[in-house]
């Protein structure tokens, strides 16, 4: 039940943020699927393999980025249309709230540790998307080279 609820809610979050960010109506379902896939990879690494949230966020955003490029190629749309709504479930908003709350309550040691974790998770998400983008560029340049040789 845990996995099914995570799939449903991550799909819904990505889909509705696609609506907010003005994704074309015909791409709502695809944006939801891409976001849910990235979140499920995150949950698999976090809960299934019991990796830290930072590493899980990296692998989730890497999968999200690669799937965004694949869908962009299939749907003939920019990859950013799928990346932005897909990132939303991965963003550590709850942790950032906790860090801010601890800062306001003058619990500086908790606030600093939580803010560091938020920063590292956000960096892992950015790094995963960057790696996915560079990996996709390598794939595309490799296919262009093989086509020229034929």
PDB file of C-alpha atoms in Angstrom:
ATOM      1  CA  UNK A   1       0.000   0.000   0.000  1.00  0.00           C
ATOM      2  CA  UNK A   2       2.947   2.311   0.747  1.00  0.00           C
ATOM      3  CA  UNK A   3       4.238   2.042  -2.815  1.00  0.00           C
ATOM      4  CA  UNK A   4       0.827   2.548  -4.408  1.00  0.00           C
ATOM      5  CA  UNK A   5       0.071   5.656  -2.330  1.00  0.00           C
ATOM      6  CA  UNK A   6       3.484   7.128  -3.170  1.00  0.00           C
ATOM      7  CA  UNK A   7       2.856   6.479  -6.849  1.00  0.00           C
ATOM      8  CA  UNK A   8      -0.607   8.065  -6.791  1.00  0.00           C
ATOM      9  CA  UNK A   9       0.341  11.154  -4.791  1.00  0.00           C
ATOM     10  CA  UNK A  10       3.562  11.833  -6.705  1.00  0.00           C
ATOM     11  CA  UNK A  11       1.660  11.496  -9.990  1.00  0.00           C
ATOM     12  CA  UNK A  12      -0.998  13.906  -8.726  1.00  0.00           C
ATOM     13  CA  UNK A  13       1.567  16.420  -7.463  1.00  0.00           C
ATOM     14  CA  UNK A  14       3.454  16.426 -10.763  1.00  0.00           C
ATOM     15  CA  UNK A  15       0.270  16.607 -12.798  1.00  0.00           C
ATOM     16  CA  UNK A  16      -1.183  19.523 -10.833  1.00  0.00           C
ATOM     17  CA  UNK A  17       2.075  21.446 -10.877  1.00  0.00           C
ATOM     18  CA  UNK A  18       2.071  20.873 -14.623  1.00  0.00           C
ATOM     19  CA  UNK A  19      -1.307  22.597 -14.649  1.00  0.00           C
ATOM     20  CA  UNK A  20       0.060  25.478 -12.565  1.00  0.00           C
ATOM     21  CA  UNK A  21       3.136  25.858 -14.788  1.00  0.00           C
ATOM     22  CA  UNK A  22       0.975  25.936 -17.925  1.00  0.00           C
ATOM     23  CA  UNK A  23       2.064  22.679 -19.522  1.00  0.00           C
ATOM     24  CA  UNK A  24       0.002  21.950 -22.657  1.00  0.00           C
ATOM     25  CA  UNK A  25      -3.116  19.928 -21.828  1.00  0.00           C
ATOM     26  CA  UNK A  26      -2.106  16.993 -23.987  1.00  0.00           C
ATOM     27  CA  UNK A  27       1.085  16.603 -21.890  1.00  0.00           C
ATOM     28  CA  UNK A  28      -0.529  16.565 -18.414  1.00  0.00           C
ATOM     29  CA  UNK A  29      -0.516  12.799 -18.169  1.00  0.00           C
ATOM     30  CA  UNK A  30       3.057  12.510 -19.430  1.00  0.00           C
ATOM     31  CA  UNK A  31       4.317  15.127 -16.967  1.00  0.00           C
ATOM     32  CA  UNK A  32       2.590  13.241 -14.152  1.00  0.00           C
ATOM     33  CA  UNK A  33       4.137   9.949 -15.214  1.00  0.00           C
ATOM     34  CA  UNK A  34       7.620  11.454 -15.440  1.00  0.00           C
ATOM     35  CA  UNK A  35       7.316  13.038 -11.999  1.00  0.00           C
ATOM     36  CA  UNK A  36       5.934   9.870 -10.453  1.00  0.00           C
ATOM     37  CA  UNK A  37       8.769   7.849 -11.976  1.00  0.00           C
ATOM     38  CA  UNK A  38      11.413  10.150 -10.516  1.00  0.00           C
ATOM     39  CA  UNK A  39       9.755   9.983  -7.096  1.00  0.00           C
ATOM     40  CA  UNK A  40       9.446   6.196  -7.221  1.00  0.00           C
ATOM     41  CA  UNK A  41      13.158   5.884  -7.992  1.00  0.00           C
ATOM     42  CA  UNK A  42      13.797   8.152  -5.005  1.00  0.00           C
ATOM     43  CA  UNK A  43      11.560   6.015  -2.769  1.00  0.00           C
ATOM     44  CA  UNK A  44      13.176   2.814  -4.032  1.00  0.00           C
ATOM     45  CA  UNK A  45      16.657   4.036  -3.120  1.00  0.00           C
ATOM     46  CA  UNK A  46      15.526   5.685   0.114  1.00  0.00           C
ATOM     47  CA  UNK A  47      13.188   3.048   1.548  1.00  0.00           C
ATOM     48  CA  UNK A  48      14.057  -0.060  -0.441  1.00  0.00           C
ATOM     49  CA  UNK A  49      17.849   0.167  -0.410  1.00  0.00           C
ATOM     50  CA  UNK A  50      17.958   2.417   2.685  1.00  0.00           C
ATOM     51  CA  UNK A  51      20.326   4.975   1.175  1.00  0.00           C
ATOM     52  CA  UNK A  52      20.523   8.493   2.576  1.00  0.00           C
ATOM     53  CA  UNK A  53      18.094  11.104   1.227  1.00  0.00           C
ATOM     54  CA  UNK A  54      20.929  12.919  -0.539  1.00  0.00           C
ATOM     55  CA  UNK A  55      21.916   9.908  -2.650  1.00  0.00           C
ATOM     56  CA  UNK A  56      18.294   8.964  -3.222  1.00  0.00           C
ATOM     57  CA  UNK A  57      17.548  12.492  -4.448  1.00  0.00           C
ATOM     58  CA  UNK A  58      20.474  12.283  -6.855  1.00  0.00           C
ATOM     59  CA  UNK A  59      19.299   9.006  -8.376  1.00  0.00           C
ATOM     60  CA  UNK A  60      15.681  10.167  -8.464  1.00  0.00           C
ATOM     61  CA  UNK A  61      16.569  13.364 -10.305  1.00  0.00           C
ATOM     62  CA  UNK A  62      18.909  11.454 -12.622  1.00  0.00           C
ATOM     63  CA  UNK A  63      16.051   9.132 -13.588  1.00  0.00           C
ATOM     64  CA  UNK A  64      13.721  12.122 -13.871  1.00  0.00           C
ATOM     65  CA  UNK A  65      16.132  13.947 -16.169  1.00  0.00           C
ATOM     66  CA  UNK A  66      16.703  10.959 -18.434  1.00  0.00           C
ATOM     67  CA  UNK A  67      12.996  10.209 -18.648  1.00  0.00           C
ATOM     68  CA  UNK A  68      12.285  13.886 -19.359  1.00  0.00           C
ATOM     69  CA  UNK A  69      14.668  13.804 -22.306  1.00  0.00           C
ATOM     70  CA  UNK A  70      13.136  10.578 -23.592  1.00  0.00           C
ATOM     71  CA  UNK A  71       9.618  12.001 -23.369  1.00  0.00           C
ATOM     72  CA  UNK A  72      10.759  15.253 -24.946  1.00  0.00           C
ATOM     73  CA  UNK A  73      12.089  13.269 -27.873  1.00  0.00           C
ATOM     74  CA  UNK A  74       8.924  11.179 -28.174  1.00  0.00           C
ATOM     75  CA  UNK A  75       6.503  14.093 -27.809  1.00  0.00           C
ATOM     76  CA  UNK A  76       8.656  16.585 -29.762  1.00  0.00           C
ATOM     77  CA  UNK A  77       8.588  19.133 -26.926  1.00  0.00           C
ATOM     78  CA  UNK A  78      11.318  20.729 -24.777  1.00  0.00           C
ATOM     79  CA  UNK A  79      12.551  18.566 -21.900  1.00  0.00           C
ATOM     80  CA  UNK A  80      12.025  21.385 -19.397  1.00  0.00           C
ATOM     81  CA  UNK A  81       8.254  20.908 -19.747  1.00  0.00           C
ATOM     82  CA  UNK A  82       8.640  17.520 -18.046  1.00  0.00           C
ATOM     83  CA  UNK A  83      11.501  18.388 -15.682  1.00  0.00           C
ATOM     84  CA  UNK A  84       9.926  21.276 -13.780  1.00  0.00           C
ATOM     85  CA  UNK A  85       6.699  19.524 -12.706  1.00  0.00           C
ATOM     86  CA  UNK A  86       8.701  16.345 -12.094  1.00  0.00           C
ATOM     87  CA  UNK A  87      11.117  17.994  -9.690  1.00  0.00           C
ATOM     88  CA  UNK A  88       8.321  19.149  -7.369  1.00  0.00           C
ATOM     89  CA  UNK A  89       7.960  15.867  -5.429  1.00  0.00           C
ATOM     90  CA  UNK A  90      11.738  15.732  -4.902  1.00  0.00           C
ATOM     91  CA  UNK A  91      12.120  19.254  -3.502  1.00  0.00           C
ATOM     92  CA  UNK A  92      12.881  19.158   0.259  1.00  0.00           C
ATOM     93  CA  UNK A  93      10.266  21.725   1.260  1.00  0.00           C
ATOM     94  CA  UNK A  94       9.382  20.081   4.557  1.00  0.00           C
ATOM     95  CA  UNK A  95      13.019  20.049   5.650  1.00  0.00           C
ATOM     96  CA  UNK A  96      13.434  23.694   4.669  1.00  0.00           C
ATOM     97  CA  UNK A  97      10.386  24.517   6.775  1.00  0.00           C
ATOM     98  CA  UNK A  98      11.867  22.635   9.732  1.00  0.00           C
ATOM     99  CA  UNK A  99      15.159  24.495   9.344  1.00  0.00           C
ATOM    100  CA  UNK A 100      13.376  27.850   9.279  1.00  0.00           C
ATOM    101  CA  UNK A 101      11.222  26.865  12.251  1.00  0.00           C
ATOM    102  CA  UNK A 102      14.293  25.864  14.264  1.00  0.00           C
ATOM    103  CA  UNK A 103      15.975  29.124  13.328  1.00  0.00           C
ATOM    104  CA  UNK A 104      12.988  31.126  14.550  1.00  0.00           C
ATOM    105  CA  UNK A 105      12.809  29.060  17.764  1.00  0.00           C
ATOM    106  CA  UNK A 106      16.509  29.877  18.380  1.00  0.00           C
ATOM    107  CA  UNK A 107      17.614  26.247  18.087  1.00  0.00           C
ATOM    108  CA  UNK A 108      20.644  27.061  16.004  1.00  0.00           C
ATOM    109  CA  UNK A 109      22.373  23.672  16.094  1.00  0.00           C
ATOM    110  CA  UNK A 110      19.281  21.898  14.737  1.00  0.00           C
ATOM    111  CA  UNK A 111      18.700  24.700  12.204  1.00  0.00           C
ATOM    112  CA  UNK A 112      22.254  24.544  10.847  1.00  0.00           C
ATOM    113  CA  UNK A 113      22.207  20.751  10.492  1.00  0.00           C
ATOM    114  CA  UNK A 114      18.820  20.764   8.791  1.00  0.00           C
ATOM    115  CA  UNK A 115      19.739  23.637   6.474  1.00  0.00           C
ATOM    116  CA  UNK A 116      22.925  21.813   5.487  1.00  0.00           C
ATOM    117  CA  UNK A 117      20.895  18.733   4.653  1.00  0.00           C
ATOM    118  CA  UNK A 118      18.446  20.825   2.611  1.00  0.00           C
ATOM    119  CA  UNK A 119      21.333  22.399   0.708  1.00  0.00           C
ATOM    120  CA  UNK A 120      22.938  19.028   0.001  1.00  0.00           C
ATOM    121  CA  UNK A 121      19.646  17.525  -1.195  1.00  0.00           C
ATOM    122  CA  UNK A 122      19.005  20.508  -3.485  1.00  0.00           C
ATOM    123  CA  UNK A 123      22.540  20.190  -4.827  1.00  0.00           C
ATOM    124  CA  UNK A 124      22.036  16.471  -5.431  1.00  0.00           C
ATOM    125  CA  UNK A 125      18.861  17.204  -7.380  1.00  0.00           C
ATOM    126  CA  UNK A 126      20.660  19.784  -9.509  1.00  0.00           C
ATOM    127  CA  UNK A 127      23.614  17.447 -10.036  1.00  0.00           C
ATOM    128  CA  UNK A 128      21.331  14.575 -11.059  1.00  0.00           C
ATOM    129  CA  UNK A 129      19.617  16.760 -13.668  1.00  0.00           C
ATOM    130  CA  UNK A 130      22.990  18.012 -14.898  1.00  0.00           C
ATOM    131  CA  UNK A 131      24.337  14.466 -15.251  1.00  0.00           C
ATOM    132  CA  UNK A 132      21.167  13.395 -17.056  1.00  0.00           C
ATOM    133  CA  UNK A 133      21.489  16.306 -19.469  1.00  0.00           C
ATOM    134  CA  UNK A 134      25.157  15.569 -20.197  1.00  0.00           C
ATOM    135  CA  UNK A 135      24.507  11.848 -20.515  1.00  0.00           C
ATOM    136  CA  UNK A 136      21.689  12.559 -22.968  1.00  0.00           C
ATOM    137  CA  UNK A 137      23.976  14.822 -25.007  1.00  0.00           C
ATOM    138  CA  UNK A 138      26.509  11.987 -25.192  1.00  0.00           C
ATOM    139  CA  UNK A 139      23.811   9.611 -26.407  1.00  0.00           C
ATOM    140  CA  UNK A 140      22.598  12.063 -29.062  1.00  0.00           C
ATOM    141  CA  UNK A 141      26.110  12.880 -30.291  1.00  0.00           C
ATOM    142  CA  UNK A 142      26.887   9.151 -30.419  1.00  0.00           C
ATOM    143  CA  UNK A 143      23.862   8.428 -32.583  1.00  0.00           C
ATOM    144  CA  UNK A 144      24.751  11.279 -34.936  1.00  0.00           C
ATOM    145  CA  UNK A 145      28.253   9.884 -35.393  1.00  0.00           C
ATOM    146  CA  UNK A 146      27.000   6.412 -36.180  1.00  0.00           C
ATOM    147  CA  UNK A 147      24.525   7.776 -38.725  1.00  0.00           C
ATOM    148  CA  UNK A 148      27.270   9.659 -40.566  1.00  0.00           C
ATOM    149  CA  UNK A 149      29.404   6.547 -40.886  1.00  0.00           C
ATOM    150  CA  UNK A 150      26.630   4.534 -42.532  1.00  0.00           C
TER     151      UNK A 150
END
